[in-house]
PDB file of N, CA, C and O and ligand atoms in Angstrom:
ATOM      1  N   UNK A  29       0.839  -1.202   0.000  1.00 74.00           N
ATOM      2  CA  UNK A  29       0.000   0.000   0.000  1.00 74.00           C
ATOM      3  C   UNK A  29       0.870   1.247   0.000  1.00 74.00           C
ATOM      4  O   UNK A  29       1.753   1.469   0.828  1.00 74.00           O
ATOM      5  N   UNK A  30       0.473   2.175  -1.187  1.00 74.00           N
ATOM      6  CA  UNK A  30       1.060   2.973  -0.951  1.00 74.00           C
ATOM      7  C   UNK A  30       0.474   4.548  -0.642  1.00 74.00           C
ATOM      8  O   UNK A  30      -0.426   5.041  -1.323  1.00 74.00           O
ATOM      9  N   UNK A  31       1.127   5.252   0.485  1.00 75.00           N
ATOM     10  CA  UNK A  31       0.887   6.195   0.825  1.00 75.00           C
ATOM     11  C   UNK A  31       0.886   7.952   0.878  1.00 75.00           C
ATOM     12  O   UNK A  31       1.207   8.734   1.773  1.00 75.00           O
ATOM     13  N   UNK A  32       0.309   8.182  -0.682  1.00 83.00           N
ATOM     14  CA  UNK A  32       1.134   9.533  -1.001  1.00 83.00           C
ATOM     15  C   UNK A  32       0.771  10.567  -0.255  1.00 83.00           C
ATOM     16  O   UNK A  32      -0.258  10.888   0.340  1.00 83.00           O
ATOM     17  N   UNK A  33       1.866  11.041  -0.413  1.00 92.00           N
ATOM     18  CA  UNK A  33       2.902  12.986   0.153  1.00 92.00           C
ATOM     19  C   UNK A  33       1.996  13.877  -0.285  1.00 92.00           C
ATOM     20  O   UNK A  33       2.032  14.344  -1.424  1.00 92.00           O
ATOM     21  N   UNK A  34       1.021  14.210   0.686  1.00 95.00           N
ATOM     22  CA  UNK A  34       0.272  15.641   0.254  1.00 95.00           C
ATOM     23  C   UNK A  34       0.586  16.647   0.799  1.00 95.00           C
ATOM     24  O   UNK A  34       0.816  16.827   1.995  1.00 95.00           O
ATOM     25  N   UNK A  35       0.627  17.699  -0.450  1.00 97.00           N
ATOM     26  CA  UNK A  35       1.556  19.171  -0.311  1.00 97.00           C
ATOM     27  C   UNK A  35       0.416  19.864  -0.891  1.00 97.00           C
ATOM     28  O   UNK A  35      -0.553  19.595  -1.600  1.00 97.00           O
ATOM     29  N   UNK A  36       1.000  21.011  -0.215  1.00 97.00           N
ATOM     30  CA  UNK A  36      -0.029  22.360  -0.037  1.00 97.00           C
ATOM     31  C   UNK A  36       0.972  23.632  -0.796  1.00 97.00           C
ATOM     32  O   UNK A  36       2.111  24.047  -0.580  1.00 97.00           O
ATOM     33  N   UNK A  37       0.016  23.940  -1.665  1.00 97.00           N
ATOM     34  CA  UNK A  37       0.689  25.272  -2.356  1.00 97.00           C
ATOM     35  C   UNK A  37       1.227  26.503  -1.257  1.00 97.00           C
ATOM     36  O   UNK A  37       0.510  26.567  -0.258  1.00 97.00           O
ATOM     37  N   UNK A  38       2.123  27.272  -1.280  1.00 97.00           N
ATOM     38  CA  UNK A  38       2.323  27.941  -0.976  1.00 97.00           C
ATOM     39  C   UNK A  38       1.886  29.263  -0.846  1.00 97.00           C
ATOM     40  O   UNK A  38       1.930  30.029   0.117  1.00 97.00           O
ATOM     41  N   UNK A  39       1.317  29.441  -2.359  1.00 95.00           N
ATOM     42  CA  UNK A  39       0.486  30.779  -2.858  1.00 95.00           C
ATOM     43  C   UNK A  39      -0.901  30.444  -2.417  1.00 95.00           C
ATOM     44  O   UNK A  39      -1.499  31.292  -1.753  1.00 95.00           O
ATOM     45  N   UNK A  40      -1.405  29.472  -2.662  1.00 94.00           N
ATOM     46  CA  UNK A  40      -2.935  29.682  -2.825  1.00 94.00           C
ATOM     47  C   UNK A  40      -3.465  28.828  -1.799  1.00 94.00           C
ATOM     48  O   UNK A  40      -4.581  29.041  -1.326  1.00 94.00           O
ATOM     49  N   UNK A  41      -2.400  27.430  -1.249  1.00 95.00           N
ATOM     50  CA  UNK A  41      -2.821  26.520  -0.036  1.00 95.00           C
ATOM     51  C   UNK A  41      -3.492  25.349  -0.924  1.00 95.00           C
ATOM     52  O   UNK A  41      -4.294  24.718  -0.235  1.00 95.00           O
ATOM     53  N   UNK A  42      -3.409  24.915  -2.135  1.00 97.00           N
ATOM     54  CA  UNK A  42      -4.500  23.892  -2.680  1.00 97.00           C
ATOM     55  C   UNK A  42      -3.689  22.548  -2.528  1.00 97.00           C
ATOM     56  O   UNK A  42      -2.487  22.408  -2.750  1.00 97.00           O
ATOM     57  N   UNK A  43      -4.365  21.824  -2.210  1.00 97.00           N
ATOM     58  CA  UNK A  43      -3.101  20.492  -2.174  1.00 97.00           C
ATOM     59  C   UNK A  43      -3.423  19.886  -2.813  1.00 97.00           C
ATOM     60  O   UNK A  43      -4.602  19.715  -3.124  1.00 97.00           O
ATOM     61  N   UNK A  44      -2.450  19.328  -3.250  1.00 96.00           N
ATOM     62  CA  UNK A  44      -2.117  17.759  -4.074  1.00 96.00           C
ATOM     63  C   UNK A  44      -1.206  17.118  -3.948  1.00 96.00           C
ATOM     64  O   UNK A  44      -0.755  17.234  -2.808  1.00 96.00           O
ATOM     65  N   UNK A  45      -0.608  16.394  -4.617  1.00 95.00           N
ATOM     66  CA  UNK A  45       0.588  15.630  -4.775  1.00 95.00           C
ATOM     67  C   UNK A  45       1.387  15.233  -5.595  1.00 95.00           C
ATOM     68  O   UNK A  45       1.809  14.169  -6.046  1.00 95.00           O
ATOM     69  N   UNK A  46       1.609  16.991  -5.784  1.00 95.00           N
ATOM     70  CA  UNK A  46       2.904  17.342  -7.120  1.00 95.00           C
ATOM     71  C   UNK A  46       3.697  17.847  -6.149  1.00 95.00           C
ATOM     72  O   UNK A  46       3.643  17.710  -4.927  1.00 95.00           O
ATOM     73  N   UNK A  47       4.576  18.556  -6.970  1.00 96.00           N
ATOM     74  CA  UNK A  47       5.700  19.548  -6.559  1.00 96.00           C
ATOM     75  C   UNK A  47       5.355  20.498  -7.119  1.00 96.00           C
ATOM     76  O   UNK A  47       5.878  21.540  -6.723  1.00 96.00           O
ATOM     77  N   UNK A  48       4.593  20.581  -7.991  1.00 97.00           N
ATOM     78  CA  UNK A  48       4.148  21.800  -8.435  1.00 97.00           C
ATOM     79  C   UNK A  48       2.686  22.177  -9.030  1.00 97.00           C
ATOM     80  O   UNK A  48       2.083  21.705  -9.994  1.00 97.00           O
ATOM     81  N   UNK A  49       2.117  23.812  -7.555  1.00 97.00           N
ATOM     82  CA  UNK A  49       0.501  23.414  -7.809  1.00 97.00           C
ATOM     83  C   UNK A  49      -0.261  23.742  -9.088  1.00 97.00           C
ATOM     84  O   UNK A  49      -0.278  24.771  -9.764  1.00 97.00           O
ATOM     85  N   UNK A  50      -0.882  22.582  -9.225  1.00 96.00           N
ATOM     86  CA  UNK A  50      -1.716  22.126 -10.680  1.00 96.00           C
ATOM     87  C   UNK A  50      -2.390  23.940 -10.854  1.00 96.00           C
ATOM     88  O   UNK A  50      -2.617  24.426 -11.961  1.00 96.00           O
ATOM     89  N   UNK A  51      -2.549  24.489  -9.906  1.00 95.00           N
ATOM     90  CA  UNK A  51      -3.865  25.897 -10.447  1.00 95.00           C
ATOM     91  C   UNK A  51      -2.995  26.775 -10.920  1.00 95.00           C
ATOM     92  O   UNK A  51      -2.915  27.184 -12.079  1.00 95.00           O
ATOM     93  N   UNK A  52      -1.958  27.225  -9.468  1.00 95.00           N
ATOM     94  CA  UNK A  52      -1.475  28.560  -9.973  1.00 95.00           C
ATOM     95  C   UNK A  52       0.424  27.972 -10.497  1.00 95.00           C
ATOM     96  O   UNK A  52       1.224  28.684 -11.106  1.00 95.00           O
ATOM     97  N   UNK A  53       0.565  27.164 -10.226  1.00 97.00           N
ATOM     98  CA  UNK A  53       2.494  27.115 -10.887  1.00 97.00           C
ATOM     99  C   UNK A  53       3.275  27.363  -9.507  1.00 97.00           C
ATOM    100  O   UNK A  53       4.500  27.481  -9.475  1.00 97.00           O
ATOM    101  N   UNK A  54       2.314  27.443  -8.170  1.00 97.00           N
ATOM    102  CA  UNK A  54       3.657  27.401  -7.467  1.00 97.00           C
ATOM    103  C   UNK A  54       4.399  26.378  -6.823  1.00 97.00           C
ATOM    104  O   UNK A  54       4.109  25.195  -6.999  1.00 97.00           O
ATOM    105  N   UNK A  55       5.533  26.813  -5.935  1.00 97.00           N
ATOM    106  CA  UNK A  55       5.969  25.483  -5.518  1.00 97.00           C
ATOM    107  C   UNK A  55       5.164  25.116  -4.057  1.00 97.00           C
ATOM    108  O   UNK A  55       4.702  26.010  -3.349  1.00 97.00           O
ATOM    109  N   UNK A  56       5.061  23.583  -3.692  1.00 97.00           N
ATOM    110  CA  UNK A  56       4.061  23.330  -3.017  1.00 97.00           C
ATOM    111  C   UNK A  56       5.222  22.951  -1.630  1.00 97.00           C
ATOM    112  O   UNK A  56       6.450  22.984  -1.549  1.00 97.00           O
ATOM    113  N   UNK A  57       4.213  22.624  -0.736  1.00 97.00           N
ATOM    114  CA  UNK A  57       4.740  22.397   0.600  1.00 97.00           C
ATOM    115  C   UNK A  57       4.257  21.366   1.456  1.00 97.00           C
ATOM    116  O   UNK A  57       3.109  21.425   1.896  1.00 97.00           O
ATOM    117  N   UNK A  58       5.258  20.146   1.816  1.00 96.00           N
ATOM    118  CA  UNK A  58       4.568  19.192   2.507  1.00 96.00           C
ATOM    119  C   UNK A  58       4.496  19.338   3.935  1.00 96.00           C
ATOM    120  O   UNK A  58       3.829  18.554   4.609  1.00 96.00           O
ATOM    121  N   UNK A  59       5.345  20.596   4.599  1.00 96.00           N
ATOM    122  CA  UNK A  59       4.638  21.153   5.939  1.00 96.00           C
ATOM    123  C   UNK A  59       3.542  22.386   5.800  1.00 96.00           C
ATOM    124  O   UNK A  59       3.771  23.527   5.398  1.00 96.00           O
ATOM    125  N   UNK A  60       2.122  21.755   6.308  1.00 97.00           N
ATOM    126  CA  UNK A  60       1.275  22.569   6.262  1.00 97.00           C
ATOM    127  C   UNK A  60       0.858  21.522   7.502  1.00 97.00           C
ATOM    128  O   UNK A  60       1.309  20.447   7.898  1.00 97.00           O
ATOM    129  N   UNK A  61      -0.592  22.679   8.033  1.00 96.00           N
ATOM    130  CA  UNK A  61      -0.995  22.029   9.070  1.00 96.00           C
ATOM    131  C   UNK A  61      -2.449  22.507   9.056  1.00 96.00           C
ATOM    132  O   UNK A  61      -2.896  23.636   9.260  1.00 96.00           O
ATOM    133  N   UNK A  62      -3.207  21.115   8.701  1.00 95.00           N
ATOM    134  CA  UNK A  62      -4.906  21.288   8.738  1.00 95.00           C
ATOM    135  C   UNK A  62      -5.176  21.395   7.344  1.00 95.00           C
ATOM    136  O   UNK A  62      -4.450  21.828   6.449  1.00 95.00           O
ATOM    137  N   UNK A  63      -6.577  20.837   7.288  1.00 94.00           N
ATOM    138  CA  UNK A  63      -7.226  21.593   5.656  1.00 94.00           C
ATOM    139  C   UNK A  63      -8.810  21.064   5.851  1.00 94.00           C
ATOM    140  O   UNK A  63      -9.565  20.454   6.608  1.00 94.00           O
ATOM    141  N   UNK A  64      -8.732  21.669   4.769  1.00 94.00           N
ATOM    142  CA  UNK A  64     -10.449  21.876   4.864  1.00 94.00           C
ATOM    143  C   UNK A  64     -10.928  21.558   2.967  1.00 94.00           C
ATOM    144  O   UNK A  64     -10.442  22.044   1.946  1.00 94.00           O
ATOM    145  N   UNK A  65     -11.904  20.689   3.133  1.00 95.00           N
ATOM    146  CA  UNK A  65     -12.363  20.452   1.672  1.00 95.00           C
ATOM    147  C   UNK A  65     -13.666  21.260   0.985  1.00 95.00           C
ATOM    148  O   UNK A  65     -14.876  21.288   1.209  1.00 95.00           O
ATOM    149  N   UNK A  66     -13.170  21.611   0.462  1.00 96.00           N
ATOM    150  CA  UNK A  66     -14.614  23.083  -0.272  1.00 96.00           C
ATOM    151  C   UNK A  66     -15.130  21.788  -1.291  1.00 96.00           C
ATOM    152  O   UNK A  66     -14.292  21.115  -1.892  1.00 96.00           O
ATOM    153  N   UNK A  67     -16.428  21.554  -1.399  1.00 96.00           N
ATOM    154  CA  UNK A  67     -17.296  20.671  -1.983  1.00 96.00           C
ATOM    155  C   UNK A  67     -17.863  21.930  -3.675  1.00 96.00           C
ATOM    156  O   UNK A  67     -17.825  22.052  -4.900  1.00 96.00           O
ATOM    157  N   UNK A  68     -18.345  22.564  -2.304  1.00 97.00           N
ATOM    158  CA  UNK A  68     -19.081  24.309  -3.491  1.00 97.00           C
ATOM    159  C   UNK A  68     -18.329  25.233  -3.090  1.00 97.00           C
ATOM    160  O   UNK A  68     -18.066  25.361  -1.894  1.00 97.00           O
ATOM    161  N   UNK A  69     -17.856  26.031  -4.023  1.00 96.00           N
ATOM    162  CA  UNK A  69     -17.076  27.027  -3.298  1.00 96.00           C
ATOM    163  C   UNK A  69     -18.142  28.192  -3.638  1.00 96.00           C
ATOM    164  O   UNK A  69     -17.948  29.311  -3.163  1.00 96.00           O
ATOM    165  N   UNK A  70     -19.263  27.943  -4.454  1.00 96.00           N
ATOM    166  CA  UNK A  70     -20.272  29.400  -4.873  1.00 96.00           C
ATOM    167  C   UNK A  70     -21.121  29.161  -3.561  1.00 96.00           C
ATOM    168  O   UNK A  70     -22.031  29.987  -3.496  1.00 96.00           O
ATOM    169  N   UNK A  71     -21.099  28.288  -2.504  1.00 96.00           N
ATOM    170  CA  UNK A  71     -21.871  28.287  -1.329  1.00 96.00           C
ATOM    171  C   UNK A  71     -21.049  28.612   0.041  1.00 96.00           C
ATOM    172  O   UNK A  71     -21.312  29.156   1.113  1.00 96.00           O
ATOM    173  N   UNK A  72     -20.264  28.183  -0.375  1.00 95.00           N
ATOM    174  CA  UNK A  72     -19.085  28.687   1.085  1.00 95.00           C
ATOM    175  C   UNK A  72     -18.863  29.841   1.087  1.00 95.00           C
ATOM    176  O   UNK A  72     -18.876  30.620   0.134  1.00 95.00           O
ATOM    177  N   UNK A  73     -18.590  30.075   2.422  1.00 94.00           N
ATOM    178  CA  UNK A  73     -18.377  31.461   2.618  1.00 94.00           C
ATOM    179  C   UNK A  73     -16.815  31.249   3.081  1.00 94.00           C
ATOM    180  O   UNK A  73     -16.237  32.335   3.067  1.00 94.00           O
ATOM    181  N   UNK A  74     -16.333  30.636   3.312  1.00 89.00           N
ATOM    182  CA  UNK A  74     -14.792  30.275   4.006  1.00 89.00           C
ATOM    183  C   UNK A  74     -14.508  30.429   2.550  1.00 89.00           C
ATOM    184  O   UNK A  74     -14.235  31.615   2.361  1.00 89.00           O
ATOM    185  N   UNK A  75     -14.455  29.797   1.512  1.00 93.00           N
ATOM    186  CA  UNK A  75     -14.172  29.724  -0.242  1.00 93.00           C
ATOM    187  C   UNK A  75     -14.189  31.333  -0.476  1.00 93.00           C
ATOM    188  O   UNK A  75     -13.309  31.831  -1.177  1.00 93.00           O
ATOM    189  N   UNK A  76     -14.919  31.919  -0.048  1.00 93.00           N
ATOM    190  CA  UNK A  76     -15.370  33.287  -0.816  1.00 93.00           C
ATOM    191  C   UNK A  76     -14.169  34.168   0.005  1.00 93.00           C
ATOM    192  O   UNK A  76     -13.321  34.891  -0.520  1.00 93.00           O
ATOM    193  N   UNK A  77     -14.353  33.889   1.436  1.00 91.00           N
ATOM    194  CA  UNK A  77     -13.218  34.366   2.444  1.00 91.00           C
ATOM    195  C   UNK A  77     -11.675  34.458   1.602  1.00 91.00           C
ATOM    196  O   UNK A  77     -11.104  35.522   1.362  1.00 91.00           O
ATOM    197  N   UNK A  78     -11.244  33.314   1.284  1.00 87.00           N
ATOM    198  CA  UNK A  78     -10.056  32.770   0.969  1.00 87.00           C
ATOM    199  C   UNK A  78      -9.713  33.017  -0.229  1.00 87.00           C
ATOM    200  O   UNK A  78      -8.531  32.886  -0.544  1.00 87.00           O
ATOM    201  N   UNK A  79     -10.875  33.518  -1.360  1.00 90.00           N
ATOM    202  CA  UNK A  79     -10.761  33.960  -2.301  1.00 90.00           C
ATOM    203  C   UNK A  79     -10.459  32.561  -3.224  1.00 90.00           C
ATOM    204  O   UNK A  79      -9.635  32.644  -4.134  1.00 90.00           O
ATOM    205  N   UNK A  80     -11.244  31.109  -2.924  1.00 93.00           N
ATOM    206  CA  UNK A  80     -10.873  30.081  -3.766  1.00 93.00           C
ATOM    207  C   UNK A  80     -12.180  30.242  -4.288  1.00 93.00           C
ATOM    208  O   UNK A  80     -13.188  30.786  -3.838  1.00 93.00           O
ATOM    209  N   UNK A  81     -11.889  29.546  -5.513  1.00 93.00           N
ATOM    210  CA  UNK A  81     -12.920  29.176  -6.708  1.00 93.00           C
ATOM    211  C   UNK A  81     -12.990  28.287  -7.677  1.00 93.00           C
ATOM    212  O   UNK A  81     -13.604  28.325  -8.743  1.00 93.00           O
ATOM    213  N   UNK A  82     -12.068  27.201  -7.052  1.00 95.00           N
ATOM    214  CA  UNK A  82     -11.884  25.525  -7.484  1.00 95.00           C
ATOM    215  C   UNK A  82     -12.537  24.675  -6.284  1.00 95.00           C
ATOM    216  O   UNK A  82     -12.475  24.972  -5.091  1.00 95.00           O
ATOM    217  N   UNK A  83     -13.248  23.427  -6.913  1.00 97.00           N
ATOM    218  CA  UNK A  83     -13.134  23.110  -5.604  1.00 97.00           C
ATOM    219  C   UNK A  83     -12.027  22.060  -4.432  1.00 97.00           C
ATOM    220  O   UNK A  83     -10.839  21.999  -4.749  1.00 97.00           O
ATOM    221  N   UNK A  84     -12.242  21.703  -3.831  1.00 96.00           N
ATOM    222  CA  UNK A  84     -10.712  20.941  -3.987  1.00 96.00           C
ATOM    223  C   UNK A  84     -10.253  21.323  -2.337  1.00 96.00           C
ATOM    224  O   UNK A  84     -10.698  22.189  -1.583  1.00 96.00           O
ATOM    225  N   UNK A  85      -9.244  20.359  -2.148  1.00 96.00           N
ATOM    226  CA  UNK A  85      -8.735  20.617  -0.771  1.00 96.00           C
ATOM    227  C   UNK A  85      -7.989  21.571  -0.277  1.00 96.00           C
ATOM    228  O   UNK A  85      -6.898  21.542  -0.846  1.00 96.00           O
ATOM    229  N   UNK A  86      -8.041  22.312   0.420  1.00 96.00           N
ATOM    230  CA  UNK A  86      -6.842  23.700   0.749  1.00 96.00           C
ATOM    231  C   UNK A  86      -6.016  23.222   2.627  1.00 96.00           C
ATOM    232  O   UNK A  86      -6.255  22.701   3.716  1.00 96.00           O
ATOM    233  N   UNK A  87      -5.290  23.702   2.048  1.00 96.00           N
ATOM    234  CA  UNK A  87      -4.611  23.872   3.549  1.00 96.00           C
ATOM    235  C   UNK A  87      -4.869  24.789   4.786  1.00 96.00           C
ATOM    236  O   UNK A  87      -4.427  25.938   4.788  1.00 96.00           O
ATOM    237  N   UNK A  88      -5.361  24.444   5.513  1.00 95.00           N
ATOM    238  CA  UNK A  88      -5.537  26.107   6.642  1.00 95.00           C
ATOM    239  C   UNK A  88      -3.499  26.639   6.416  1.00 95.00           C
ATOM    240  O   UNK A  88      -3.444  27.640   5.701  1.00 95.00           O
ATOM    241  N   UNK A  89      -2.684  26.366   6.675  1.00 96.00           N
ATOM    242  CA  UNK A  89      -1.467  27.155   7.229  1.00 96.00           C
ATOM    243  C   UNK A  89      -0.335  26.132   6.433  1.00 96.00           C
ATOM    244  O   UNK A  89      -0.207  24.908   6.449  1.00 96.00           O
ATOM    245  N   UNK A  90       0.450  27.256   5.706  1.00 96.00           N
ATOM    246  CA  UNK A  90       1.224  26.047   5.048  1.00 96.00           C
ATOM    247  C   UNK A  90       2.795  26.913   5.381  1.00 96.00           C
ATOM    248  O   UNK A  90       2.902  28.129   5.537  1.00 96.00           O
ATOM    249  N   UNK A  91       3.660  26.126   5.418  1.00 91.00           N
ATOM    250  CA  UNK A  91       5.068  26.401   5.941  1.00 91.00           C
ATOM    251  C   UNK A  91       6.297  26.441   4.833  1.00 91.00           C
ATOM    252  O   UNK A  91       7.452  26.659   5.199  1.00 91.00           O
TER     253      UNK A  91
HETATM  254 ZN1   ZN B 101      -1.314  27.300  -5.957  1.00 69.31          ZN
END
């Protein structure tokens, strides 16, 4: 089983598991701490807060 390395953009907080984030091109970070999954981001208000508009996992705090 294998267990992939999820990293959190630096710029924008979106994670995945590149080295480099799929939205905006930056480099990502595998110390972050917490996240939160936006399902709708046209219903969230944390999404609207944060200024996201994909939906997709974000990081609360990335290092
Ligand atoms: Zn990004």
């Amino acid at each position: 089983m294998v267990i992939k390395q999820l990293k959190a953009c630096k710029n924008c907080s979106y994670i995945s598991e590149s080295d480099q984030c799929p939205l905006c091109g930056s480099q990502t970070s595998k110390e972050f701490q917490g996240y939160l999954i936006i399902v709708d981001h046209t219903k969230s208000a944390i999404a609207k807060q944060m200024g996201i508009d994909v939906n997709g996992k974000y990081a609360l705090r990335v290092r």
